[in-house]
Tab-separated table of N, CA and C in Angstrom:
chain	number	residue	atom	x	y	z
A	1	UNK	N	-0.979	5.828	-8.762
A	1	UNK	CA	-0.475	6.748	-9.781
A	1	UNK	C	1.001	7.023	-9.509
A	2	UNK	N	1.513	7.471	-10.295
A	2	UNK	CA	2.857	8.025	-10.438
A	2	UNK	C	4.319	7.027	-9.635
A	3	UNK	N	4.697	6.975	-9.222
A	3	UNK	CA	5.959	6.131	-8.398
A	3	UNK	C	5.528	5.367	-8.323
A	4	UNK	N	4.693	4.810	-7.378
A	4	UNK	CA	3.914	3.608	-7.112
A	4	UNK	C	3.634	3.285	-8.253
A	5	UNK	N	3.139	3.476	-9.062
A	5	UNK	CA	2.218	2.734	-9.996
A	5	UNK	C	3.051	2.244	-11.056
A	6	UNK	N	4.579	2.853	-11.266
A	6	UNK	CA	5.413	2.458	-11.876
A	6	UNK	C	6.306	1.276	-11.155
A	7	UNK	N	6.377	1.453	-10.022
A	7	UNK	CA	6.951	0.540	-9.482
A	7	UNK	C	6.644	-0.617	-9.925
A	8	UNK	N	5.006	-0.616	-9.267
A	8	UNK	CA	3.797	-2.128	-9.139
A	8	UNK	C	3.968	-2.553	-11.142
A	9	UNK	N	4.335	-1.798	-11.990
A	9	UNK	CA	4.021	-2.099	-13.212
A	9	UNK	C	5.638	-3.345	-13.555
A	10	UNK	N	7.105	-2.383	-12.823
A	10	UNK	CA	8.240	-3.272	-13.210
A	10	UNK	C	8.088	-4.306	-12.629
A	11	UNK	N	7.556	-4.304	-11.302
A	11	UNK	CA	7.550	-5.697	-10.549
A	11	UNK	C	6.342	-6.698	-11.256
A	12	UNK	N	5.576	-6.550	-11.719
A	12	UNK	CA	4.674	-7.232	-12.170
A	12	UNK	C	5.124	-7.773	-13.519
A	13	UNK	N	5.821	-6.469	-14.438
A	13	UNK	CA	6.559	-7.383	-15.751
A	13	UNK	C	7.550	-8.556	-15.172
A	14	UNK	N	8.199	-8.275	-14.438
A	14	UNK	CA	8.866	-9.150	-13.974
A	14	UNK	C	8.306	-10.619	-13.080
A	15	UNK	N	7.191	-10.669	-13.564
A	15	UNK	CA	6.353	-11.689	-13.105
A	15	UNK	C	6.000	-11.819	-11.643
A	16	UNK	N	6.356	-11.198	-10.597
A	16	UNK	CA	6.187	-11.017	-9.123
A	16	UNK	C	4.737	-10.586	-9.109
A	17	UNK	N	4.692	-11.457	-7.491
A	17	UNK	CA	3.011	-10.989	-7.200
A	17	UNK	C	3.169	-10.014	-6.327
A	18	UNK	N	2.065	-8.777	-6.783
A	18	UNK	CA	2.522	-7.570	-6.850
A	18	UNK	C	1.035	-7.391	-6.233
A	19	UNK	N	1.009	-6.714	-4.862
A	19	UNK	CA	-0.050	-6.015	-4.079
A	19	UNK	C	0.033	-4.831	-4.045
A	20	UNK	N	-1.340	-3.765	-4.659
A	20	UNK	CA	-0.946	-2.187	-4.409
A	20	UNK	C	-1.734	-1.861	-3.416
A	21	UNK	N	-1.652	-1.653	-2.555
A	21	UNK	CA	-1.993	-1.030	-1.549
A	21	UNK	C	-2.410	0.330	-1.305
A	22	UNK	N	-3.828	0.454	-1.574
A	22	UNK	CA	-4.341	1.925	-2.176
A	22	UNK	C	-5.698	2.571	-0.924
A	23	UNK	N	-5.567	3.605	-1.000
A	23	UNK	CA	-7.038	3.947	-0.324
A	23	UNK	C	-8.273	4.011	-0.982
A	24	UNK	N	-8.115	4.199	-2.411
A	24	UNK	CA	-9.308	4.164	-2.764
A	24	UNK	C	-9.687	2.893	-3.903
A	25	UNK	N	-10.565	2.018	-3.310
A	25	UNK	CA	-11.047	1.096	-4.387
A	25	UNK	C	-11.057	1.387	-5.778
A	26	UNK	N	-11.906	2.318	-6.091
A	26	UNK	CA	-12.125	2.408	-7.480
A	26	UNK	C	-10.431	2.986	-8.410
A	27	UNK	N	-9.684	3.816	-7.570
A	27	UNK	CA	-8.200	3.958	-8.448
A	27	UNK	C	-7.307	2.561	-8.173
A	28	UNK	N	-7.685	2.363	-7.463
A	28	UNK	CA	-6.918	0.899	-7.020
A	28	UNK	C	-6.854	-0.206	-8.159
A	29	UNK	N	-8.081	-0.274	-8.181
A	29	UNK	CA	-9.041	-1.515	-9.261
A	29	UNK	C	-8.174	-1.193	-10.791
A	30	UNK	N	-8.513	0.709	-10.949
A	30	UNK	CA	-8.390	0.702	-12.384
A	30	UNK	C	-6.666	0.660	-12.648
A	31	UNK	N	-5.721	0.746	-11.631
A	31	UNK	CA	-4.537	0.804	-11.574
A	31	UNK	C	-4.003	-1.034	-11.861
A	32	UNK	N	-4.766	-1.658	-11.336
A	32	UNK	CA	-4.591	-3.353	-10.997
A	32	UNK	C	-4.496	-3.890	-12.733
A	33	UNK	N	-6.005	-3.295	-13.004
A	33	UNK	CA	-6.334	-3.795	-14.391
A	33	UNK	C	-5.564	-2.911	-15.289
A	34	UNK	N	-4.996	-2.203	-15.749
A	34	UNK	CA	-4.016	-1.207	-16.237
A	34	UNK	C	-2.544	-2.319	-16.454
A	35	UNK	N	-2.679	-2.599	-15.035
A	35	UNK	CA	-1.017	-3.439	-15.093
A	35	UNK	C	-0.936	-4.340	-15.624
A	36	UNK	N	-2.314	-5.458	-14.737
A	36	UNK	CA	-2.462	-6.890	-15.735
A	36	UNK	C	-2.651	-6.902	-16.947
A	37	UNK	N	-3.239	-5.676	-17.739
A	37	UNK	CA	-3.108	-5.420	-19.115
A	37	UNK	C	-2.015	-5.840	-19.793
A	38	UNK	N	-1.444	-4.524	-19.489
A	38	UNK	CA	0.252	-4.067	-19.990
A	38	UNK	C	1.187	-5.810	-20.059
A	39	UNK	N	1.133	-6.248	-18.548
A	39	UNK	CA	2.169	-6.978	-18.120
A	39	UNK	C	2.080	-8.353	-18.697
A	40	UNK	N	0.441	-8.138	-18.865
A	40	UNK	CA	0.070	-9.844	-18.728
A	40	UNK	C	-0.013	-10.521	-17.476
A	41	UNK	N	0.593	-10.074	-16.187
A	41	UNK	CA	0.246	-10.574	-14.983
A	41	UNK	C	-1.087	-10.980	-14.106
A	42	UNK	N	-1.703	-11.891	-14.019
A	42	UNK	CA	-3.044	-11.724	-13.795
A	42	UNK	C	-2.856	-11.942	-11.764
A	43	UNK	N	-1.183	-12.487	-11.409
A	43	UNK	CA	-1.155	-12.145	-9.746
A	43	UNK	C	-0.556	-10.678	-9.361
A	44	UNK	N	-1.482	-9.624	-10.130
A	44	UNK	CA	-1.546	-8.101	-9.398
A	44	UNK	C	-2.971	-7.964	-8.763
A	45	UNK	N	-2.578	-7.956	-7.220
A	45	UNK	CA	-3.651	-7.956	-6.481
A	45	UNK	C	-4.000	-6.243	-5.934
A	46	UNK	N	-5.078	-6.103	-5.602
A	46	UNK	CA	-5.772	-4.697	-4.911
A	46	UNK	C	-5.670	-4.963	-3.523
A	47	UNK	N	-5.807	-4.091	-2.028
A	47	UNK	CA	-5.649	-4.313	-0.951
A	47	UNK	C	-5.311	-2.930	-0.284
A	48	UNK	N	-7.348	-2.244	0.391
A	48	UNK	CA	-7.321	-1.344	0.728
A	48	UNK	C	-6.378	-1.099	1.858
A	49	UNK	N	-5.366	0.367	1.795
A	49	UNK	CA	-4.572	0.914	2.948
A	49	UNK	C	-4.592	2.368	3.184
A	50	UNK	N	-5.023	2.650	4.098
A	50	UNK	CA	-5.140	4.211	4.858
A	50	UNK	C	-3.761	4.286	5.503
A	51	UNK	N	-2.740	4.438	4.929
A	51	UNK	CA	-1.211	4.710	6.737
A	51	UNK	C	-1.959	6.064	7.244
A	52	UNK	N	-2.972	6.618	7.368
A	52	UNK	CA	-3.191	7.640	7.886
A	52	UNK	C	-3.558	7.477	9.378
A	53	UNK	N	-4.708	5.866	8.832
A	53	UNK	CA	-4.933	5.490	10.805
A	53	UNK	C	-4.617	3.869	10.494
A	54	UNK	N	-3.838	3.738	11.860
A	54	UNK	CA	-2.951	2.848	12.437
A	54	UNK	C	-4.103	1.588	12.481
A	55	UNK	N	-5.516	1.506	12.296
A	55	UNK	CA	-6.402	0.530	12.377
A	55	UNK	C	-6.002	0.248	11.069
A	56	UNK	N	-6.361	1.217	10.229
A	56	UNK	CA	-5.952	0.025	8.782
A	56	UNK	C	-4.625	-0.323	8.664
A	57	UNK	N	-3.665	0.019	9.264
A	57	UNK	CA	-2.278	-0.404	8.448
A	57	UNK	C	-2.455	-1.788	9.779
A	58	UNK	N	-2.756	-1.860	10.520
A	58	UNK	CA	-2.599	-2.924	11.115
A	58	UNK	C	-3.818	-4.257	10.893
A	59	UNK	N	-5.352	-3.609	10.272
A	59	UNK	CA	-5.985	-4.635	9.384
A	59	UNK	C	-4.755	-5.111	7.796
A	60	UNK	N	-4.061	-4.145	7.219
A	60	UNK	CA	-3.957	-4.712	5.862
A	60	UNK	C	-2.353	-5.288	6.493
A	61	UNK	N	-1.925	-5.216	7.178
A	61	UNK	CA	-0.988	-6.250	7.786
A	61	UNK	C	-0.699	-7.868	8.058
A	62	UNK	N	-1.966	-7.660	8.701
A	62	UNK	CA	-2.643	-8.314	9.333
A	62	UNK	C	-3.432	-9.654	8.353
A	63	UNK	N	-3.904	-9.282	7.442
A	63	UNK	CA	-4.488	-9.558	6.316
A	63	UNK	C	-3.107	-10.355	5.591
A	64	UNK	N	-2.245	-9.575	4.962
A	64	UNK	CA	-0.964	-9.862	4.215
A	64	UNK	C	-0.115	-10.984	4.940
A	65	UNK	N	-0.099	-11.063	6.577
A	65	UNK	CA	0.603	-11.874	6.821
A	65	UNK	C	-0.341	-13.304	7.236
A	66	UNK	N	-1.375	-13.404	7.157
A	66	UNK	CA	-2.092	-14.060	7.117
A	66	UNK	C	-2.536	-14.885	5.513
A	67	UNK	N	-2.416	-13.921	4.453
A	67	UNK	CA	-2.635	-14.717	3.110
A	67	UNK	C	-1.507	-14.749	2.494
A	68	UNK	N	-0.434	-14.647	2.585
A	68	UNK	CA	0.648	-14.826	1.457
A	68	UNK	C	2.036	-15.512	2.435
A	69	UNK	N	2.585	-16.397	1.899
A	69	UNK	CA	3.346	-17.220	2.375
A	69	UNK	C	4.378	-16.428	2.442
A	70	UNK	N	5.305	-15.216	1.939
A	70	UNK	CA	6.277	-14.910	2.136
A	70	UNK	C	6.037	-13.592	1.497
A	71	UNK	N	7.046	-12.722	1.686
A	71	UNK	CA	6.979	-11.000	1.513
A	71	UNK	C	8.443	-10.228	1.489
A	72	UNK	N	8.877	-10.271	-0.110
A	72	UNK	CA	10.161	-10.629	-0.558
A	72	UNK	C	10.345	-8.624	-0.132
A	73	UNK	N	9.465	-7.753	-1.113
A	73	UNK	CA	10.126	-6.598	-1.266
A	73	UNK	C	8.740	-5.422	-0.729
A	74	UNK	N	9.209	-4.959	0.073
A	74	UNK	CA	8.106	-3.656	0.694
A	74	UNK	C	8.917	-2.112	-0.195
A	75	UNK	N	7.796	-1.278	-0.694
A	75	UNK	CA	7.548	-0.305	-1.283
A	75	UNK	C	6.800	0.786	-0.509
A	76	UNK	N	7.440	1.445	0.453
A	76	UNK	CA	6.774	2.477	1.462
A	76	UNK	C	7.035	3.938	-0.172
A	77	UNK	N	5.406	3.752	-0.458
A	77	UNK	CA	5.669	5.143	-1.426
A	77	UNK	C	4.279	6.057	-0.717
A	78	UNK	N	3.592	5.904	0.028
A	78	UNK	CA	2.036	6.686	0.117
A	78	UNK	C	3.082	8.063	0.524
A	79	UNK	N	2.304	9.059	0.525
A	79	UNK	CA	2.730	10.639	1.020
A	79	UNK	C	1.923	11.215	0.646
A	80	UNK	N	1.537	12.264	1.641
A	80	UNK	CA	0.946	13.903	0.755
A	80	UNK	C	1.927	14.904	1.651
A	81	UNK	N	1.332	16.052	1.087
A	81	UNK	CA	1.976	17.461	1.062
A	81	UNK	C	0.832	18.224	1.438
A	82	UNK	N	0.913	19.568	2.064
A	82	UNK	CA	0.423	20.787	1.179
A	82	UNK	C	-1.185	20.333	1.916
A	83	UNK	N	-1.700	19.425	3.100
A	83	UNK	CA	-2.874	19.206	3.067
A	83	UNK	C	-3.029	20.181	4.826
A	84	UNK	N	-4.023	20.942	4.798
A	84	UNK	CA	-4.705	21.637	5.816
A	84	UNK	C	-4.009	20.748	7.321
A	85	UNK	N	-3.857	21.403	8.353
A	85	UNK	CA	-3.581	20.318	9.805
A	85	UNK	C	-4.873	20.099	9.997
A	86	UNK	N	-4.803	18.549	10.424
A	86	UNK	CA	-6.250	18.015	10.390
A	86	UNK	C	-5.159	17.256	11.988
A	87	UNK	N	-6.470	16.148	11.966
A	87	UNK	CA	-5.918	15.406	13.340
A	87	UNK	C	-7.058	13.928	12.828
A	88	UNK	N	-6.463	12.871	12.806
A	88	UNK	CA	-7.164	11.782	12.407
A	88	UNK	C	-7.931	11.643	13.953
A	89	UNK	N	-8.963	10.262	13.298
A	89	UNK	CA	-9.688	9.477	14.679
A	89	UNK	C	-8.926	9.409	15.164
A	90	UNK	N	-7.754	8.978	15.771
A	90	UNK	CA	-6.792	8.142	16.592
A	90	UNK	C	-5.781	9.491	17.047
A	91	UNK	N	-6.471	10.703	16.946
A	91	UNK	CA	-5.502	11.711	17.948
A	91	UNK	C	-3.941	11.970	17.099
A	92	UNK	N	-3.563	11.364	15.862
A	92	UNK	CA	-2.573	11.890	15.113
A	92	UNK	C	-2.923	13.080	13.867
A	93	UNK	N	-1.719	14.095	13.795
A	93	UNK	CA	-1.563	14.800	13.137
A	93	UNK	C	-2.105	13.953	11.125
A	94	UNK	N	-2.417	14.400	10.997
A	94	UNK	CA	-2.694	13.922	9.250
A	94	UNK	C	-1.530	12.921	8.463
A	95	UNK	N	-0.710	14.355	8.231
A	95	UNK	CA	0.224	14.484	7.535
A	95	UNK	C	1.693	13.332	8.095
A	96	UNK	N	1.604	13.733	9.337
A	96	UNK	CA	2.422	12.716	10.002
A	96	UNK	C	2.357	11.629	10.192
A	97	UNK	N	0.809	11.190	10.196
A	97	UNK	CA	0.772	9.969	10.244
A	97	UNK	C	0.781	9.029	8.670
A	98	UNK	N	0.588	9.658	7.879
A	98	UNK	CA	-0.022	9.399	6.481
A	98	UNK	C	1.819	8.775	5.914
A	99	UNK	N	2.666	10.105	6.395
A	99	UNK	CA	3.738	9.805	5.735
A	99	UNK	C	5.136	9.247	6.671
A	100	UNK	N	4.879	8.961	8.106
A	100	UNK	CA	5.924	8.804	8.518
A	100	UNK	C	5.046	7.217	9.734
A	101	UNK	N	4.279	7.580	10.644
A	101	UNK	CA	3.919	6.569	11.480
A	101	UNK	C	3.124	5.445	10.931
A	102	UNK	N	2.502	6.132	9.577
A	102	UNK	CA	2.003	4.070	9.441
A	102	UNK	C	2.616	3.874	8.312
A	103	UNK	N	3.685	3.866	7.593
A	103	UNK	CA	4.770	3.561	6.721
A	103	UNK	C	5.723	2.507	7.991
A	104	UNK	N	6.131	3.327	8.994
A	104	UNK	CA	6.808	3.005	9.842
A	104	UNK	C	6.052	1.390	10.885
A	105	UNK	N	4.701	1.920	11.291
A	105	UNK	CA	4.175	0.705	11.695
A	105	UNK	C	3.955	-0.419	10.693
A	106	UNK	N	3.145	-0.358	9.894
A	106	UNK	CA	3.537	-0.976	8.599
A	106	UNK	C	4.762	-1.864	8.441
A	107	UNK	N	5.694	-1.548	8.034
A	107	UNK	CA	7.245	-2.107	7.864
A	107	UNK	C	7.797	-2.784	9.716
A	108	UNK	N	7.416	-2.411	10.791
A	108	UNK	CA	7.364	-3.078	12.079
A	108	UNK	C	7.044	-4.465	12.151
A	109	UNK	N	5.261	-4.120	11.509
A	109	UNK	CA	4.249	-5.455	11.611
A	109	UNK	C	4.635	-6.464	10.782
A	110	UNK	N	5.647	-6.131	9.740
A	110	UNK	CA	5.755	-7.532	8.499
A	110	UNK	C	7.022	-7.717	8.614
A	111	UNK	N	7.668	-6.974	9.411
A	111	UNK	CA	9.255	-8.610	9.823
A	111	UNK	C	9.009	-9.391	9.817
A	112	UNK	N	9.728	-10.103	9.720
A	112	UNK	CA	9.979	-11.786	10.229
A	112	UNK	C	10.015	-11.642	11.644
């Protein structure tokens, strides 16, 4: 939704294969098919990501550099606000990790 989803929509008119990287399947899906609508693009792919814990940003990494031959433009948009202090599995703060450490690991793992 919102930034992201506008983003994934210009890059996709623009014919680029366009991965959104979402936590939840089912908004993911209906966001994918939304675009390929609009765009006509049928290479807008889905590809679950939590940056909250460092296991998934390093499965959907992991994944990405393993299926796609090259990885022109990264879009660090996930964030929240305003959510209770929690503490994930992995001993990080929520919020911190959601919006600053797996954005950050993330963008580490897919250099060149």
């Amino acid at each position: 939704a919102g930034i992201g989803k506008c983003v994934a929509m210009d890059l996709a008119r623009r014919n680029a294969r366009t991965i959104l990287a979402c936590r939840s399947q089912e908004r993911g899906q209906k966001a994918v098919e939304e675009i390929r609508a609009a765009t006509g693009n049928p290479a807008v792919l889905l590809r679950l990501l939590d940056t909250s814990s460092m296991a998934s940003v390093r499965a959907f990494a992991s994944a990405v550099l393993r299926e796609e031959s090259r990885l022109d433009v990264l879009v660090n948009n996930a964030g929240v606000t305003g959510l209770p202090f929690a503490i994930t599995s992995e001993g990080l703060e929520e919020t911190f990790a959601t919006n600053y450490l797996g954005p950050f690991l993330l963008t580490n793992l897919l250099l060149g």
